[in-house]
Amino acid sequence: MGSENNISNADESNRMWASASFVGVLIIIGMPLWWKTTEVYRVSLPYEKISSFKPLSHFVTTELKVLANDDATASKIVSEIQKAFAESDIIKIKIEKTVMSERQQHILRSVVDMEKAVEELASTLDLDQENIFHVVQKKSLSHNIWVGNERIMFFDDEKASETIVKALDGWIYQTSVLRGSRSDTPDQARSTRFPPESAYHITLSIVHPRPDTMKVVWNAAEAVEDYIGSFVDELSSLHNFTLKSQWLHLLDFDFQAREVKEVSEWGRHFAVRQDRLSLLLTRLEERAATHVSELSTINLALYIVPCDKAPIIIYDNEGRKNPLSIQAFMSPKWGGVVIASPPAEQCSQQVREFEPSVGQIMGAFVSHLRELLGITKKDAIEGAHLEPSRSVSPRRWEVDALLRIRTLEQVTSAERTLQSLAQLLEEISNIVINDEVGASIAAAVSELEAGAGEGAGADAARAGRAHAHAQRAFTHPGLLALLYFPDDQKYAIYIPLFLPIMFPVVLSLRILLLWFMGKPVHKEKTD
Amino acid sequence: MAFTNLMLVFIFNLLYLSLSSGIEIPEEFQKSNHTNNWAVLVDTSRFWFNYRHVANVLSIYRSVKRLGIPDSQIILMISDDMACNPRNPRPATIFNSAHEQINVYGDDVEVDYRGYEVSVENFIRLLTGRVPPDTPRSKQLLTDEGSNILIYLTGHGGDGFLKFQDSEEVTSQELADALEQMWQKKRYNEIFFIIDTCQASSMYEKFYSPNILATASSLVGEDSLSHHVDSAIGVYIIDRYTYYVLEFLENVHPNSQRTMSEFLAVCPKSACLSTVGVRKDLFHRDPSKVPITDFFGSVRPVILTTDPINIVETPKRKKKTENKTKIQVKRDYVPQFPMHLVQVT
């Protein structure tokens, strides 16, 4: 009997140890292992930092130097400017006032020509420093204020303070455009200019519908290189540009022009309605092959009108004739077109040769490029004179303003992107966040924290980097919810596999516990 | 007494006139601030007997192209090749009518995603912009915050899903999430969503992003029916809803004044036999004031140049001086037979 007991005891303890090992392997080792191996790989992200971003709180800072003949004028002007910009949440101006030295006052008194005055003054003031603008008094101006190409504004006397404030607001600092670049909904300027990118292609296409009837003399490569190249060199701190040119032959477009008789060398002109012009862009898109490159392309097209359809004059939507000698139009976020008609004497000859005027046409293209890259048109201000631009390069203070606008735009866009990405990743808990996405987000957050969206120049570069990192993180191809199992589907796969096994294991736990505690497992038979 | 009556009537008339002139005449069309138009046209079904779905999507493609949207802004996804299908008695053509008048395949069709490339994953990647880095530009949806997008889906569907390639499905929740991600990333200004499948309206029920106008060929529980058979080809050639849409679009030209509400009413129950569903609550403009060219045409805004730059002196770009010394490269032929490798015994 005892040996039977011993055997049954040994048997029982074997059985118990077997059950215990099942429990050990399945529940204690297996379940945590399964949990760990089916865990979605998610790099930890700085969610608190991202949610603490406030895109609408960013502003730009800039410096202003006021120079006047005496202290009273300077103080008056400074106080007027300070009062006007005190409540501005978009720009913070650090104003410095000085009384001009004898030499400077002498220069301004003796030199009448404005450009020369600027040149002479440039030796005493440092006009090349970015983001610093000078407001200088010059007596006996023909207007209240005068603004040219350099970072300097001349004003007559303290009565011009109101005009100065208006000019600073509308021309130099462009607070409305700054506000538009920061806002959620796009304003007119943001709808016109290209979205911020590190590089663009600029393609000049010369469209020649009837090459058999007329020879066009135009050196496209040189025109692009000289004119457009000189323009974009000034913006090299913002974007990289690749300049290309191409000829598109036999690309015809029916303008549906109406012939209008008139007294001129041609005796007629063809009237084209403005609403027909957008279809020309569609036709150009077919052949211009602008999607060959990965980057956005700014299309500039020169359409040479054949002799039998020349000259073309564009009539706007109200039916008014375009009075300029150059017929050109621009489409926001696409590019610009110039329509060049040959002169009548060329068309009457046997061998027709047309040499379009390079300066005039490139002038139109440069004005298109200015708007497409963010340099907006300046509205006229009463009493203020803005010297018209006579060179290809943008004005110095326009480049400063553009830097500010792009910085603000990129910083707010990066913050909004990160916020929506963080919200998305928190919501969908089974998206894998791999190392690349995590690194991009971390890099973007660190750039944004370091920059804090002020100033221009070095911070423009930082804003650009933050924007690029945020874009890369958001559009990473790995962030696709489809690729990963949602939690309910995960359980639906594993439960049918493991539940039948776990059943007896769990049920045997009670018996195991009793055995370990030394209690008799089976009720002894009592007679 | 009569005089006071007359005076009262006169004053009353004056008041009425002055009040009514205060009511402003509503604008002809409500302005949209979109700068360009895109179209995403998807056919999701395979096999020869689903010829009509390919004809559907190609007919919409032709209409959209005719109204001005360039190929670079149309993403066309077709799951199976009907034109070159061995069962096609008219090879290299696809017709959308038994009269076989228009070959909607044509010479210049540009299909961006074809065959097995049309999958749920690629579709969602296209919408959200999370495409692999080497994707060509013609396969990407390069929209921005000013783009109006026309999305047209056709194929076989059910309550809450659309079947892709006869093997996988995209659910209405996934589609709604994808559109929300597009909204978050400012990838559209407005979307017009058309779907022509069975129980089609279930696909737009879950949308929750703003500025979407959606229409479906049938409600939940109804089937969308096909229109007619072409006995020469042997299959149904076009679906009812798309047939009436095309009839409507034939009368639309690039300067058309037709409105979206006319489009939404294009197929009454007597013609379509299924009820056309419309979802307007996410769309903030009144469809009866939205021109059809806002979605179907490509009316790019055009701004006339009034102030070209008057360039006085010809600029010359400073050429970077490159120290390139021309090395004369000597070229000669490779030996015809590699004798150095052959052991000469």
PDB file of C-alpha atoms in Angstrom, chain A residues 193-388:
ATOM      1  CA  ARG A 193       3.348  82.323 -55.523  1.00  0.00           C
ATOM      2  CA  PHE A 194       4.789  78.855 -55.751  1.00  0.00           C
ATOM      3  CA  PRO A 195       4.735  76.801 -52.540  1.00  0.00           C
ATOM      4  CA  PRO A 196       8.075  76.915 -50.687  1.00  0.00           C
ATOM      5  CA  GLU A 197      10.603  74.404 -51.940  1.00  0.00           C
ATOM      6  CA  SER A 198      14.327  74.153 -51.868  1.00  0.00           C
ATOM      7  CA  ALA A 199      14.708  74.167 -55.637  1.00  0.00           C
ATOM      8  CA  TYR A 200      12.806  75.007 -58.795  1.00  0.00           C
ATOM      9  CA  HIS A 201      13.230  74.492 -62.500  1.00  0.00           C
ATOM     10  CA  ILE A 202      12.603  77.433 -64.791  1.00  0.00           C
ATOM     11  CA  THR A 203      11.857  76.445 -68.363  1.00  0.00           C
ATOM     12  CA  LEU A 204      11.675  78.979 -71.157  1.00  0.00           C
ATOM     13  CA  SER A 205       9.764  77.530 -74.113  1.00  0.00           C
ATOM     14  CA  ILE A 206       9.676  79.306 -77.424  1.00  0.00           C
ATOM     15  CA  VAL A 207       6.533  78.222 -79.236  1.00  0.00           C
ATOM     16  CA  HIS A 208       6.766  78.531 -83.004  1.00  0.00           C
ATOM     17  CA  PRO A 209       3.588  77.297 -84.692  1.00  0.00           C
ATOM     18  CA  ARG A 210       4.677  77.775 -88.304  1.00  0.00           C
ATOM     19  CA  PRO A 211       8.427  77.347 -88.636  1.00  0.00           C
ATOM     20  CA  ASP A 212       8.122  76.926 -92.414  1.00  0.00           C
ATOM     21  CA  THR A 213       6.759  80.429 -92.942  1.00  0.00           C
ATOM     22  CA  MET A 214       9.041  82.478 -90.742  1.00  0.00           C
ATOM     23  CA  LYS A 215      12.491  82.308 -89.223  1.00  0.00           C
ATOM     24  CA  VAL A 216      12.786  83.440 -85.636  1.00  0.00           C
ATOM     25  CA  VAL A 217      16.136  84.740 -84.440  1.00  0.00           C
ATOM     26  CA  TRP A 218      16.375  84.331 -80.730  1.00  0.00           C
ATOM     27  CA  ASN A 219      19.121  82.922 -78.591  1.00  0.00           C
ATOM     28  CA  ALA A 220      17.120  81.250 -75.890  1.00  0.00           C
ATOM     29  CA  ALA A 221      19.992  79.829 -73.902  1.00  0.00           C
ATOM     30  CA  GLU A 222      21.729  83.173 -73.660  1.00  0.00           C
ATOM     31  CA  ALA A 223      18.550  85.054 -72.799  1.00  0.00           C
ATOM     32  CA  VAL A 224      17.710  82.627 -70.028  1.00  0.00           C
ATOM     33  CA  GLU A 225      21.247  82.587 -68.711  1.00  0.00           C
ATOM     34  CA  ASP A 226      21.726  86.341 -68.673  1.00  0.00           C
ATOM     35  CA  TYR A 227      18.365  87.742 -67.712  1.00  0.00           C
ATOM     36  CA  ILE A 228      16.782  85.019 -65.638  1.00  0.00           C
ATOM     37  CA  GLY A 229      20.147  83.907 -64.299  1.00  0.00           C
ATOM     38  CA  SER A 230      20.971  87.365 -63.001  1.00  0.00           C
ATOM     39  CA  PHE A 231      17.565  87.568 -61.378  1.00  0.00           C
ATOM     40  CA  VAL A 232      17.702  84.231 -59.609  1.00  0.00           C
ATOM     41  CA  ASP A 233      21.269  84.772 -58.446  1.00  0.00           C
ATOM     42  CA  GLU A 234      19.901  87.335 -56.017  1.00  0.00           C
ATOM     43  CA  LEU A 235      17.577  84.720 -54.547  1.00  0.00           C
ATOM     44  CA  SER A 236      20.211  82.007 -54.239  1.00  0.00           C
ATOM     45  CA  SER A 237      19.975  82.024 -50.444  1.00  0.00           C
ATOM     46  CA  LEU A 238      16.339  80.952 -50.657  1.00  0.00           C
ATOM     47  CA  HIS A 239      16.143  78.461 -53.498  1.00  0.00           C
ATOM     48  CA  ASN A 240      18.270  76.683 -56.054  1.00  0.00           C
ATOM     49  CA  PHE A 241      17.266  77.243 -59.650  1.00  0.00           C
ATOM     50  CA  THR A 242      17.866  75.143 -62.725  1.00  0.00           C
ATOM     51  CA  LEU A 243      17.436  77.092 -65.930  1.00  0.00           C
ATOM     52  CA  LYS A 244      16.332  75.343 -69.091  1.00  0.00           C
ATOM     53  CA  SER A 245      15.105  76.424 -72.476  1.00  0.00           C
ATOM     54  CA  GLN A 246      13.437  74.614 -75.344  1.00  0.00           C
ATOM     55  CA  TRP A 247      11.860  75.253 -78.720  1.00  0.00           C
ATOM     56  CA  LEU A 248       8.383  73.868 -79.368  1.00  0.00           C
ATOM     57  CA  HIS A 249       7.716  73.774 -83.100  1.00  0.00           C
ATOM     58  CA  LEU A 250       4.363  73.172 -84.782  1.00  0.00           C
ATOM     59  CA  LEU A 251       2.433  73.785 -81.580  1.00  0.00           C
ATOM     60  CA  ASP A 252      -0.647  75.565 -82.816  1.00  0.00           C
ATOM     61  CA  PHE A 253      -3.417  77.160 -80.839  1.00  0.00           C
ATOM     62  CA  ASP A 254      -6.678  78.597 -82.083  1.00  0.00           C
ATOM     63  CA  PHE A 255      -7.115  81.879 -80.259  1.00  0.00           C
ATOM     64  CA  GLN A 256     -10.597  82.366 -81.753  1.00  0.00           C
ATOM     65  CA  ALA A 257      -9.485  85.903 -82.409  1.00  0.00           C
ATOM     66  CA  ARG A 258     -11.786  88.474 -83.931  1.00  0.00           C
ATOM     67  CA  GLU A 259     -10.351  90.667 -86.644  1.00  0.00           C
ATOM     68  CA  VAL A 260     -10.620  94.385 -85.904  1.00  0.00           C
ATOM     69  CA  LYS A 261      -9.843  96.895 -88.612  1.00  0.00           C
ATOM     70  CA  GLU A 262      -7.794  99.888 -87.606  1.00  0.00           C
ATOM     71  CA  VAL A 263      -5.476 102.515 -88.991  1.00  0.00           C
ATOM     72  CA  SER A 264      -1.941 101.204 -88.524  1.00  0.00           C
ATOM     73  CA  GLU A 265       0.849  99.589 -90.505  1.00  0.00           C
ATOM     74  CA  TRP A 266      -1.038  96.333 -90.374  1.00  0.00           C
ATOM     75  CA  GLY A 267      -4.457  97.821 -91.009  1.00  0.00           C
ATOM     76  CA  ARG A 268      -5.959  95.424 -88.528  1.00  0.00           C
ATOM     77  CA  HIS A 269      -5.377  93.611 -85.297  1.00  0.00           C
ATOM     78  CA  PHE A 270      -6.777  90.403 -83.876  1.00  0.00           C
ATOM     79  CA  ALA A 271      -8.627  90.681 -80.590  1.00  0.00           C
ATOM     80  CA  VAL A 272      -8.239  87.747 -78.219  1.00  0.00           C
ATOM     81  CA  ARG A 273     -10.450  87.491 -75.171  1.00  0.00           C
ATOM     82  CA  GLN A 274      -8.859  86.941 -71.806  1.00  0.00           C
ATOM     83  CA  ASP A 275     -10.963  83.891 -70.982  1.00  0.00           C
ATOM     84  CA  ARG A 276      -9.600  82.060 -73.996  1.00  0.00           C
ATOM     85  CA  LEU A 277      -6.041  82.342 -72.703  1.00  0.00           C
ATOM     86  CA  SER A 278      -6.314  79.657 -70.014  1.00  0.00           C
ATOM     87  CA  LEU A 279      -6.837  77.082 -72.757  1.00  0.00           C
ATOM     88  CA  LEU A 280      -3.512  78.107 -74.263  1.00  0.00           C
ATOM     89  CA  LEU A 281      -1.915  76.991 -71.017  1.00  0.00           C
ATOM     90  CA  THR A 282      -3.563  73.588 -71.356  1.00  0.00           C
ATOM     91  CA  ARG A 283      -2.179  73.271 -74.868  1.00  0.00           C
ATOM     92  CA  LEU A 284       1.281  74.261 -73.710  1.00  0.00           C
ATOM     93  CA  GLU A 285       1.189  71.708 -70.927  1.00  0.00           C
ATOM     94  CA  GLU A 286       0.754  68.945 -73.490  1.00  0.00           C
ATOM     95  CA  ARG A 287       4.124  69.545 -75.069  1.00  0.00           C
ATOM     96  CA  ALA A 288       6.167  71.436 -72.546  1.00  0.00           C
ATOM     97  CA  ALA A 289       7.140  68.209 -70.734  1.00  0.00           C
ATOM     98  CA  THR A 290       7.478  69.976 -67.458  1.00  0.00           C
ATOM     99  CA  HIS A 291       6.835  66.918 -65.356  1.00  0.00           C
ATOM    100  CA  VAL A 292      10.046  65.301 -66.439  1.00  0.00           C
ATOM    101  CA  SER A 293      11.804  66.534 -63.352  1.00  0.00           C
ATOM    102  CA  GLU A 294      10.983  65.855 -59.726  1.00  0.00           C
ATOM    103  CA  LEU A 295      10.901  69.519 -58.785  1.00  0.00           C
ATOM    104  CA  SER A 296       8.242  72.112 -59.526  1.00  0.00           C
ATOM    105  CA  THR A 297       8.698  73.907 -62.802  1.00  0.00           C
ATOM    106  CA  ILE A 298       8.026  77.552 -63.512  1.00  0.00           C
ATOM    107  CA  ASN A 299       6.963  77.712 -67.164  1.00  0.00           C
ATOM    108  CA  LEU A 300       7.783  80.761 -69.224  1.00  0.00           C
ATOM    109  CA  ALA A 301       6.499  80.576 -72.784  1.00  0.00           C
ATOM    110  CA  LEU A 302       7.064  82.903 -75.706  1.00  0.00           C
ATOM    111  CA  TYR A 303       4.416  82.423 -78.371  1.00  0.00           C
ATOM    112  CA  ILE A 304       5.405  83.656 -81.830  1.00  0.00           C
ATOM    113  CA  VAL A 305       2.306  84.607 -83.781  1.00  0.00           C
ATOM    114  CA  PRO A 306       2.392  83.625 -87.470  1.00  0.00           C
ATOM    115  CA  CYS A 307       2.060  86.451 -89.970  1.00  0.00           C
ATOM    116  CA  ASP A 308      -1.496  85.727 -91.055  1.00  0.00           C
ATOM    117  CA  LYS A 309      -2.739  85.923 -87.478  1.00  0.00           C
ATOM    118  CA  ALA A 310      -0.656  88.914 -86.431  1.00  0.00           C
ATOM    119  CA  PRO A 311      -0.789  91.217 -84.528  1.00  0.00           C
ATOM    120  CA  ILE A 312      -2.622  89.827 -81.515  1.00  0.00           C
ATOM    121  CA  ILE A 313      -3.944  92.155 -78.847  1.00  0.00           C
ATOM    122  CA  ILE A 314      -5.480  90.824 -75.647  1.00  0.00           C
ATOM    123  CA  TYR A 315      -8.790  92.261 -74.503  1.00  0.00           C
ATOM    124  CA  ASP A 316      -9.588  91.838 -70.833  1.00  0.00           C
ATOM    125  CA  ASN A 317     -12.837  90.499 -69.426  1.00  0.00           C
ATOM    126  CA  GLU A 318     -14.431  93.942 -69.528  1.00  0.00           C
ATOM    127  CA  GLY A 319     -13.606  94.302 -73.184  1.00  0.00           C
ATOM    128  CA  ARG A 320     -10.815  96.814 -72.789  1.00  0.00           C
ATOM    129  CA  LYS A 321      -7.837  96.647 -75.095  1.00  0.00           C
ATOM    130  CA  ASN A 322      -4.411  95.990 -73.583  1.00  0.00           C
ATOM    131  CA  PRO A 323      -2.620  99.273 -74.291  1.00  0.00           C
ATOM    132  CA  LEU A 324       0.926  98.070 -73.711  1.00  0.00           C
ATOM    133  CA  SER A 325       3.320  97.294 -76.507  1.00  0.00           C
ATOM    134  CA  ILE A 326       3.939  93.883 -74.999  1.00  0.00           C
ATOM    135  CA  GLN A 327       1.107  91.376 -74.733  1.00  0.00           C
ATOM    136  CA  ALA A 328       1.752  89.133 -71.752  1.00  0.00           C
ATOM    137  CA  PHE A 329      -0.114  87.326 -69.015  1.00  0.00           C
ATOM    138  CA  MET A 330       0.662  85.202 -66.009  1.00  0.00           C
ATOM    139  CA  SER A 331      -1.072  82.291 -64.303  1.00  0.00           C
ATOM    140  CA  PRO A 332      -0.649  81.782 -60.546  1.00  0.00           C
ATOM    141  CA  LYS A 333       1.473  78.775 -59.624  1.00  0.00           C
ATOM    142  CA  TRP A 334       2.115  77.967 -63.268  1.00  0.00           C
ATOM    143  CA  GLY A 335       4.171  80.588 -65.062  1.00  0.00           C
ATOM    144  CA  GLY A 336       3.874  83.308 -67.661  1.00  0.00           C
ATOM    145  CA  VAL A 337       3.305  83.712 -71.387  1.00  0.00           C
ATOM    146  CA  VAL A 338       4.369  86.501 -73.746  1.00  0.00           C
ATOM    147  CA  ILE A 339       2.666  86.711 -77.138  1.00  0.00           C
ATOM    148  CA  ALA A 340       5.032  88.259 -79.689  1.00  0.00           C
ATOM    149  CA  SER A 341       3.722  89.438 -83.051  1.00  0.00           C
ATOM    150  CA  PRO A 342       6.120  90.123 -85.910  1.00  0.00           C
ATOM    151  CA  PRO A 343       6.207  93.632 -87.412  1.00  0.00           C
ATOM    152  CA  ALA A 344       4.345  94.277 -90.657  1.00  0.00           C
ATOM    153  CA  GLU A 345       7.425  94.996 -92.765  1.00  0.00           C
ATOM    154  CA  GLN A 346       8.914  91.603 -91.964  1.00  0.00           C
ATOM    155  CA  CYS A 347       5.745  89.832 -92.986  1.00  0.00           C
ATOM    156  CA  SER A 348       5.566  91.596 -96.334  1.00  0.00           C
ATOM    157  CA  GLN A 349       8.962  90.329 -97.380  1.00  0.00           C
ATOM    158  CA  GLN A 350       9.756  87.167 -99.268  1.00  0.00           C
ATOM    159  CA  VAL A 351      12.053  85.692 -96.672  1.00  0.00           C
ATOM    160  CA  ARG A 352      10.584  86.432 -93.316  1.00  0.00           C
ATOM    161  CA  GLU A 353      12.860  86.841 -90.350  1.00  0.00           C
ATOM    162  CA  PHE A 354      11.628  87.963 -86.981  1.00  0.00           C
ATOM    163  CA  GLU A 355      13.925  89.020 -84.186  1.00  0.00           C
ATOM    164  CA  PRO A 356      11.845  89.702 -81.075  1.00  0.00           C
ATOM    165  CA  SER A 357      13.138  92.374 -78.754  1.00  0.00           C
ATOM    166  CA  VAL A 358      14.980  90.504 -76.029  1.00  0.00           C
ATOM    167  CA  GLY A 359      14.934  93.224 -73.390  1.00  0.00           C
ATOM    168  CA  GLN A 360      11.224  93.895 -73.640  1.00  0.00           C
ATOM    169  CA  ILE A 361      10.208  90.256 -73.579  1.00  0.00           C
ATOM    170  CA  MET A 362      12.544  89.287 -70.769  1.00  0.00           C
ATOM    171  CA  GLY A 363      11.290  92.298 -68.839  1.00  0.00           C
ATOM    172  CA  ALA A 364       7.790  90.828 -68.968  1.00  0.00           C
ATOM    173  CA  PHE A 365       9.092  87.413 -67.931  1.00  0.00           C
ATOM    174  CA  VAL A 366      11.012  88.865 -65.011  1.00  0.00           C
ATOM    175  CA  SER A 367       7.886  90.635 -63.790  1.00  0.00           C
ATOM    176  CA  HIS A 368       6.070  87.279 -63.955  1.00  0.00           C
ATOM    177  CA  LEU A 369       8.872  85.577 -62.055  1.00  0.00           C
ATOM    178  CA  ARG A 370       8.780  88.213 -59.350  1.00  0.00           C
ATOM    179  CA  GLU A 371       5.152  87.542 -58.596  1.00  0.00           C
ATOM    180  CA  LEU A 372       5.489  83.788 -58.873  1.00  0.00           C
ATOM    181  CA  LEU A 373       8.347  83.726 -56.396  1.00  0.00           C
ATOM    182  CA  GLY A 374       6.669  85.981 -53.874  1.00  0.00           C
ATOM    183  CA  ILE A 375       7.627  89.589 -54.634  1.00  0.00           C
ATOM    184  CA  THR A 376       4.212  91.219 -54.762  1.00  0.00           C
ATOM    185  CA  LYS A 377       3.075  94.298 -56.617  1.00  0.00           C
ATOM    186  CA  LYS A 378       3.265  97.515 -54.657  1.00  0.00           C
ATOM    187  CA  ASP A 379       0.117  99.604 -54.457  1.00  0.00           C
ATOM    188  CA  ALA A 380       0.504 103.325 -54.940  1.00  0.00           C
ATOM    189  CA  ILE A 381       0.638 105.407 -51.759  1.00  0.00           C
ATOM    190  CA  GLU A 382      -0.249 109.075 -51.864  1.00  0.00           C
ATOM    191  CA  GLY A 383       2.771 111.265 -51.438  1.00  0.00           C
ATOM    192  CA  ALA A 384       5.240 108.415 -51.764  1.00  0.00           C
ATOM    193  CA  HIS A 385       7.420 107.808 -54.764  1.00  0.00           C
ATOM    194  CA  LEU A 386       8.654 104.318 -55.550  1.00  0.00           C
ATOM    195  CA  GLU A 387      11.392 104.457 -58.140  1.00  0.00           C
ATOM    196  CA  PRO A 388      10.449 101.988 -60.895  1.00  0.00           C
TER     197      PRO A 388
END
